[in-house]
mmCIF file of N, CA and C in Angstrom:
data_model
loop_
_atom_site.group_PDB
_atom_site.id
_atom_site.type_symbol
_atom_site.label_atom_id
_atom_site.label_comp_id
_atom_site.label_asym_id
_atom_site.label_seq_id
_atom_site.Cartn_x
_atom_site.Cartn_y
_atom_site.Cartn_z
ATOM 1 N N UNK M 109 97.480 40.341 178.112
ATOM 2 C CA UNK M 109 96.687 41.430 177.582
ATOM 3 C C UNK M 109 96.116 42.291 178.708
ATOM 4 N N UNK M 110 96.026 41.764 179.915
ATOM 5 C CA UNK M 110 95.655 42.534 181.102
ATOM 6 C C UNK M 110 94.320 43.261 180.936
ATOM 7 N N UNK M 111 93.256 42.483 180.893
ATOM 8 C CA UNK M 111 91.923 43.024 180.664
ATOM 9 C C UNK M 111 91.126 43.290 181.929
ATOM 10 N N UNK M 112 91.672 42.967 183.104
ATOM 11 C CA UNK M 112 90.949 43.133 184.361
ATOM 12 C C UNK M 112 91.661 44.183 185.204
ATOM 13 N N UNK M 113 90.888 45.101 185.782
ATOM 14 C CA UNK M 113 91.469 46.046 186.736
ATOM 15 C C UNK M 113 91.320 45.429 188.119
ATOM 16 N N UNK M 114 92.434 45.245 188.813
ATOM 17 C CA UNK M 114 92.449 44.690 190.161
ATOM 18 C C UNK M 114 92.784 45.798 191.139
ATOM 19 N N UNK M 115 91.864 46.044 192.063
ATOM 20 C CA UNK M 115 92.041 47.070 193.082
ATOM 21 C C UNK M 115 91.868 46.401 194.443
ATOM 22 N N UNK M 116 92.922 46.403 195.256
ATOM 23 C CA UNK M 116 92.877 45.808 196.592
ATOM 24 C C UNK M 116 93.091 46.933 197.600
ATOM 25 N N UNK M 117 92.102 47.087 198.496
ATOM 26 C CA UNK M 117 92.131 48.157 199.487
ATOM 27 C C UNK M 117 92.121 47.576 200.890
ATOM 28 N N UNK M 118 92.855 48.210 201.801
ATOM 29 C CA UNK M 118 92.756 47.910 203.224
ATOM 30 C C UNK M 118 92.165 49.168 203.866
ATOM 31 N N UNK M 119 91.785 49.109 205.144
ATOM 32 C CA UNK M 119 91.269 50.319 205.783
ATOM 33 C C UNK M 119 92.291 51.464 205.791
ATOM 34 N N UNK M 120 93.559 51.136 205.740
ATOM 35 C CA UNK M 120 94.611 52.151 205.828
ATOM 36 C C UNK M 120 95.082 52.697 204.489
ATOM 37 N N UNK M 121 95.039 51.862 203.424
ATOM 38 C CA UNK M 121 95.672 52.287 202.174
ATOM 39 C C UNK M 121 95.235 51.436 200.985
ATOM 40 N N UNK M 122 95.587 51.917 199.808
ATOM 41 C CA UNK M 122 95.432 51.129 198.591
ATOM 42 C C UNK M 122 96.644 50.210 198.501
ATOM 43 N N UNK M 123 96.395 48.911 198.515
ATOM 44 C CA UNK M 123 97.490 47.942 198.486
ATOM 45 C C UNK M 123 97.935 47.625 197.066
ATOM 46 N N UNK M 124 96.985 47.668 196.115
ATOM 47 C CA UNK M 124 97.315 47.345 194.733
ATOM 48 C C UNK M 124 96.265 47.944 193.804
ATOM 49 N N UNK M 125 96.708 48.513 192.713
ATOM 50 C CA UNK M 125 95.824 49.013 191.660
ATOM 51 C C UNK M 125 96.558 48.770 190.351
ATOM 52 N N UNK M 126 96.162 47.699 189.634
ATOM 53 C CA UNK M 126 96.894 47.306 188.442
ATOM 54 C C UNK M 126 95.997 46.555 187.463
ATOM 55 N N UNK M 127 96.471 46.375 186.260
ATOM 56 C CA UNK M 127 95.770 45.584 185.246
ATOM 57 C C UNK M 127 96.343 44.175 185.238
ATOM 58 N N UNK M 128 95.454 43.170 185.198
ATOM 59 C CA UNK M 128 95.872 41.769 185.240
ATOM 60 C C UNK M 128 95.079 40.952 184.235
ATOM 61 N N UNK M 129 95.538 39.724 183.997
ATOM 62 C CA UNK M 129 94.843 38.789 183.109
ATOM 63 C C UNK M 129 93.897 37.864 183.873
ATOM 64 N N UNK M 130 94.245 37.562 185.140
ATOM 65 C CA UNK M 130 93.448 36.632 185.945
ATOM 66 C C UNK M 130 93.723 36.886 187.418
ATOM 67 N N UNK M 131 92.719 36.622 188.257
ATOM 68 C CA UNK M 131 92.830 36.785 189.711
ATOM 69 C C UNK M 131 92.219 35.560 190.373
ATOM 70 N N UNK M 132 92.894 35.002 191.385
ATOM 71 C CA UNK M 132 92.327 33.919 192.184
ATOM 72 C C UNK M 132 92.153 34.444 193.599
ATOM 73 N N UNK M 133 90.937 34.218 194.145
ATOM 74 C CA UNK M 133 90.574 34.765 195.447
ATOM 75 C C UNK M 133 90.155 33.655 196.410
ATOM 76 N N UNK M 134 90.452 33.832 197.720
ATOM 77 C CA UNK M 134 90.075 32.819 198.711
ATOM 78 C C UNK M 134 88.629 33.025 199.197
ATOM 79 N N UNK M 135 87.663 32.664 198.364
ATOM 80 C CA UNK M 135 86.256 32.804 198.728
ATOM 81 C C UNK M 135 85.915 31.968 199.947
ATOM 82 N N UNK M 136 84.913 32.415 200.721
ATOM 83 C CA UNK M 136 84.525 31.696 201.927
ATOM 84 C C UNK M 136 84.042 30.287 201.603
ATOM 85 N N UNK M 137 83.257 30.129 200.538
ATOM 86 C CA UNK M 137 82.768 28.798 200.160
ATOM 87 C C UNK M 137 83.871 27.966 199.518
ATOM 88 N N UNK M 138 84.688 28.597 198.675
ATOM 89 C CA UNK M 138 85.824 27.930 198.035
ATOM 90 C C UNK M 138 86.601 28.976 197.250
ATOM 91 N N UNK M 139 87.876 28.717 196.963
ATOM 92 C CA UNK M 139 88.641 29.637 196.123
ATOM 93 C C UNK M 139 88.019 29.704 194.729
ATOM 94 N N UNK M 140 88.112 30.868 194.082
ATOM 95 C CA UNK M 140 87.598 30.992 192.720
ATOM 96 C C UNK M 140 88.480 31.922 191.906
ATOM 97 N N UNK M 141 88.435 31.722 190.598
ATOM 98 C CA UNK M 141 89.251 32.502 189.670
ATOM 99 C C UNK M 141 88.365 33.446 188.870
ATOM 100 N N UNK M 142 88.857 34.650 188.659
ATOM 101 C CA UNK M 142 88.170 35.641 187.833
ATOM 102 C C UNK M 142 88.982 35.846 186.564
ATOM 103 N N UNK M 143 88.326 35.648 185.435
ATOM 104 C CA UNK M 143 88.919 35.876 184.119
ATOM 105 C C UNK M 143 88.127 36.984 183.433
ATOM 106 N N UNK M 144 88.639 37.577 182.347
ATOM 107 C CA UNK M 144 87.875 38.610 181.646
ATOM 108 C C UNK M 144 86.479 38.115 181.277
ATOM 109 N N UNK M 145 85.481 38.977 181.469
ATOM 110 C CA UNK M 145 84.108 38.628 181.143
ATOM 111 C C UNK M 145 83.385 37.887 182.252
ATOM 112 N N UNK M 146 83.988 37.764 183.431
ATOM 113 C CA UNK M 146 83.368 37.049 184.555
ATOM 114 C C UNK M 146 82.021 37.683 184.900
ATOM 115 N N UNK M 147 81.066 36.864 185.289
ATOM 116 C CA UNK M 147 79.752 37.349 185.712
ATOM 117 C C UNK M 147 79.899 38.194 186.979
ATOM 118 N N UNK M 148 79.044 39.194 187.157
ATOM 119 C CA UNK M 148 79.085 39.997 188.389
ATOM 120 C C UNK M 148 78.878 39.106 189.620
ATOM 121 N N UNK M 149 79.624 39.405 190.674
ATOM 122 C CA UNK M 149 79.531 38.619 191.914
ATOM 123 C C UNK M 149 80.003 39.481 193.077
ATOM 124 N N UNK M 150 79.418 39.232 194.232
ATOM 125 C CA UNK M 150 79.918 39.768 195.499
ATOM 126 C C UNK M 150 80.139 38.569 196.397
ATOM 127 N N UNK M 151 81.317 38.501 197.037
ATOM 128 C CA UNK M 151 81.645 37.348 197.863
ATOM 129 C C UNK M 151 82.443 37.788 199.083
ATOM 130 N N UNK M 152 82.285 37.047 200.162
ATOM 131 C CA UNK M 152 83.161 37.241 201.313
ATOM 132 C C UNK M 152 84.450 36.455 201.062
ATOM 133 N N UNK M 153 85.511 36.920 201.690
ATOM 134 C CA UNK M 153 86.814 36.271 201.546
ATOM 135 C C UNK M 153 87.290 35.811 202.914
ATOM 136 N N UNK M 154 87.984 34.667 202.933
ATOM 137 C CA UNK M 154 88.542 34.168 204.180
ATOM 138 C C UNK M 154 90.060 34.265 204.139
ATOM 139 N N UNK M 155 90.679 33.905 205.242
ATOM 140 C CA UNK M 155 92.147 33.925 205.333
ATOM 141 C C UNK M 155 92.732 33.111 204.192
ATOM 142 N N UNK M 156 93.671 33.705 203.508
ATOM 143 C CA UNK M 156 94.299 33.026 202.384
ATOM 144 C C UNK M 156 95.095 34.003 201.551
ATOM 145 N N UNK M 157 95.281 33.647 200.303
ATOM 146 C CA UNK M 157 96.142 34.430 199.413
ATOM 147 C C UNK M 157 95.367 34.830 198.166
ATOM 148 N N UNK M 158 95.424 36.129 197.843
ATOM 149 C CA UNK M 158 94.941 36.607 196.546
ATOM 150 C C UNK M 158 96.122 36.520 195.598
ATOM 151 N N UNK M 159 95.940 35.858 194.465
ATOM 152 C CA UNK M 159 97.017 35.759 193.479
ATOM 153 C C UNK M 159 96.540 36.331 192.162
ATOM 154 N N UNK M 160 97.462 36.863 191.374
ATOM 155 C CA UNK M 160 97.115 37.422 190.074
ATOM 156 C C UNK M 160 98.224 37.162 189.081
ATOM 157 N N UNK M 161 97.830 37.241 187.812
ATOM 158 C CA UNK M 161 98.761 37.020 186.709
ATOM 159 C C UNK M 161 98.564 38.128 185.678
ATOM 160 N N UNK M 162 99.655 38.703 185.231
ATOM 161 C CA UNK M 162 99.648 39.708 184.163
ATOM 162 C C UNK M 162 100.759 39.328 183.193
ATOM 163 N N UNK M 163 100.377 38.757 182.066
ATOM 164 C CA UNK M 163 101.379 38.259 181.122
ATOM 165 C C UNK M 163 102.159 37.131 181.776
ATOM 166 N N UNK M 164 103.484 37.265 181.826
ATOM 167 C CA UNK M 164 104.313 36.229 182.441
ATOM 168 C C UNK M 164 104.607 36.525 183.910
ATOM 169 N N UNK M 165 104.154 37.678 184.401
ATOM 170 C CA UNK M 165 104.398 38.059 185.788
ATOM 171 C C UNK M 165 103.258 37.589 186.683
ATOM 172 N N UNK M 166 103.616 37.178 187.896
ATOM 173 C CA UNK M 166 102.626 36.763 188.881
ATOM 174 C C UNK M 166 102.888 37.487 190.188
ATOM 175 N N UNK M 167 101.830 37.653 190.979
ATOM 176 C CA UNK M 167 101.967 38.285 192.282
ATOM 177 C C UNK M 167 100.948 37.716 193.235
ATOM 178 N N UNK M 168 101.131 37.993 194.522
ATOM 179 C CA UNK M 168 100.181 37.506 195.516
ATOM 180 C C UNK M 168 100.233 38.387 196.754
ATOM 181 N N UNK M 169 99.156 38.273 197.540
ATOM 182 C CA UNK M 169 99.033 39.038 198.769
ATOM 183 C C UNK M 169 98.262 38.203 199.778
ATOM 184 N N UNK M 170 98.811 38.049 200.973
ATOM 185 C CA UNK M 170 98.159 37.292 202.048
ATOM 186 C C UNK M 170 97.136 38.195 202.726
ATOM 187 N N UNK M 171 95.918 37.662 202.965
ATOM 188 C CA UNK M 171 94.879 38.431 203.647
ATOM 189 C C UNK M 171 94.312 37.628 204.820
ATOM 190 N N UNK M 172 93.676 38.328 205.758
ATOM 191 C CA UNK M 172 93.024 37.675 206.893
ATOM 192 C C UNK M 172 91.533 37.474 206.618
ATOM 193 N N UNK M 173 90.921 38.425 205.915
ATOM 194 C CA UNK M 173 89.501 38.348 205.572
ATOM 195 C C UNK M 173 89.166 39.515 204.659
ATOM 196 N N UNK M 174 87.912 39.543 204.178
ATOM 197 C CA UNK M 174 87.497 40.669 203.354
ATOM 198 C C UNK M 174 86.273 40.357 202.523
ATOM 199 N N UNK M 175 86.023 41.251 201.590
ATOM 200 C CA UNK M 175 84.920 41.123 200.645
ATOM 201 C C UNK M 175 85.430 41.508 199.270
ATOM 202 N N UNK M 176 84.793 40.966 198.229
ATOM 203 C CA UNK M 176 85.177 41.305 196.868
ATOM 204 C C UNK M 176 83.927 41.520 196.021
ATOM 205 N N UNK M 177 84.015 42.491 195.116
ATOM 206 C CA UNK M 177 82.966 42.722 194.124
ATOM 207 C C UNK M 177 83.613 42.622 192.749
ATOM 208 N N UNK M 178 83.000 41.835 191.876
ATOM 209 C CA UNK M 178 83.464 41.702 190.498
ATOM 210 C C UNK M 178 82.350 42.226 189.605
ATOM 211 N N UNK M 179 82.651 43.230 188.782
ATOM 212 C CA UNK M 179 81.674 43.767 187.842
ATOM 213 C C UNK M 179 82.419 44.474 186.704
ATOM 214 N N UNK M 180 81.976 44.233 185.493
ATOM 215 C CA UNK M 180 82.548 44.897 184.295
ATOM 216 C C UNK M 180 84.072 44.823 184.240
ATOM 217 N N UNK M 181 84.621 43.628 184.422
ATOM 218 C CA UNK M 181 86.073 43.410 184.356
ATOM 219 C C UNK M 181 86.852 44.236 185.368
ATOM 220 N N UNK M 182 86.213 44.520 186.495
ATOM 221 C CA UNK M 182 86.898 45.170 187.612
ATOM 222 C C UNK M 182 86.710 44.312 188.859
ATOM 223 N N UNK M 183 87.805 44.055 189.543
ATOM 224 C CA UNK M 183 87.789 43.296 190.805
ATOM 225 C C UNK M 183 88.189 44.262 191.906
ATOM 226 N N UNK M 184 87.248 44.528 192.812
ATOM 227 C CA UNK M 184 87.490 45.424 193.938
ATOM 228 C C UNK M 184 87.441 44.601 195.219
ATOM 229 N N UNK M 185 88.584 44.459 195.879
ATOM 230 C CA UNK M 185 88.676 43.674 197.103
ATOM 231 C C UNK M 185 88.973 44.612 198.270
ATOM 232 N N UNK M 186 88.116 44.573 199.295
ATOM 233 C CA UNK M 186 88.337 45.303 200.546
ATOM 234 C C UNK M 186 88.781 44.264 201.566
ATOM 235 N N UNK M 187 90.002 44.380 202.051
ATOM 236 C CA UNK M 187 90.586 43.299 202.845
ATOM 237 C C UNK M 187 91.190 43.795 204.159
ATOM 238 N N UNK M 188 91.306 42.863 205.089
ATOM 239 C CA UNK M 188 92.067 43.033 206.325
ATOM 240 C C UNK M 188 93.304 42.150 206.190
ATOM 241 N N UNK M 189 94.419 42.661 206.643
ATOM 242 C CA UNK M 189 95.641 41.866 206.602
ATOM 243 C C UNK M 189 95.916 41.395 207.998
#
């Protein structure tokens, strides 16, 4: 159903702007998953992989570090690769 807008930005460009069902992020304290209706959060990200699912399709992106804000079913990740 793709209820979450996932926007991943690097200093150089927009890496991804799409609708997804779920996102898993490499949080500094621990990895965490964002589903529709997730509580607002701001978190730092460590080296790892951002993964997402939209219906039966899955995707991922390797990052070195970054920050993420989750609010109103929007995930905005500012990352370094």
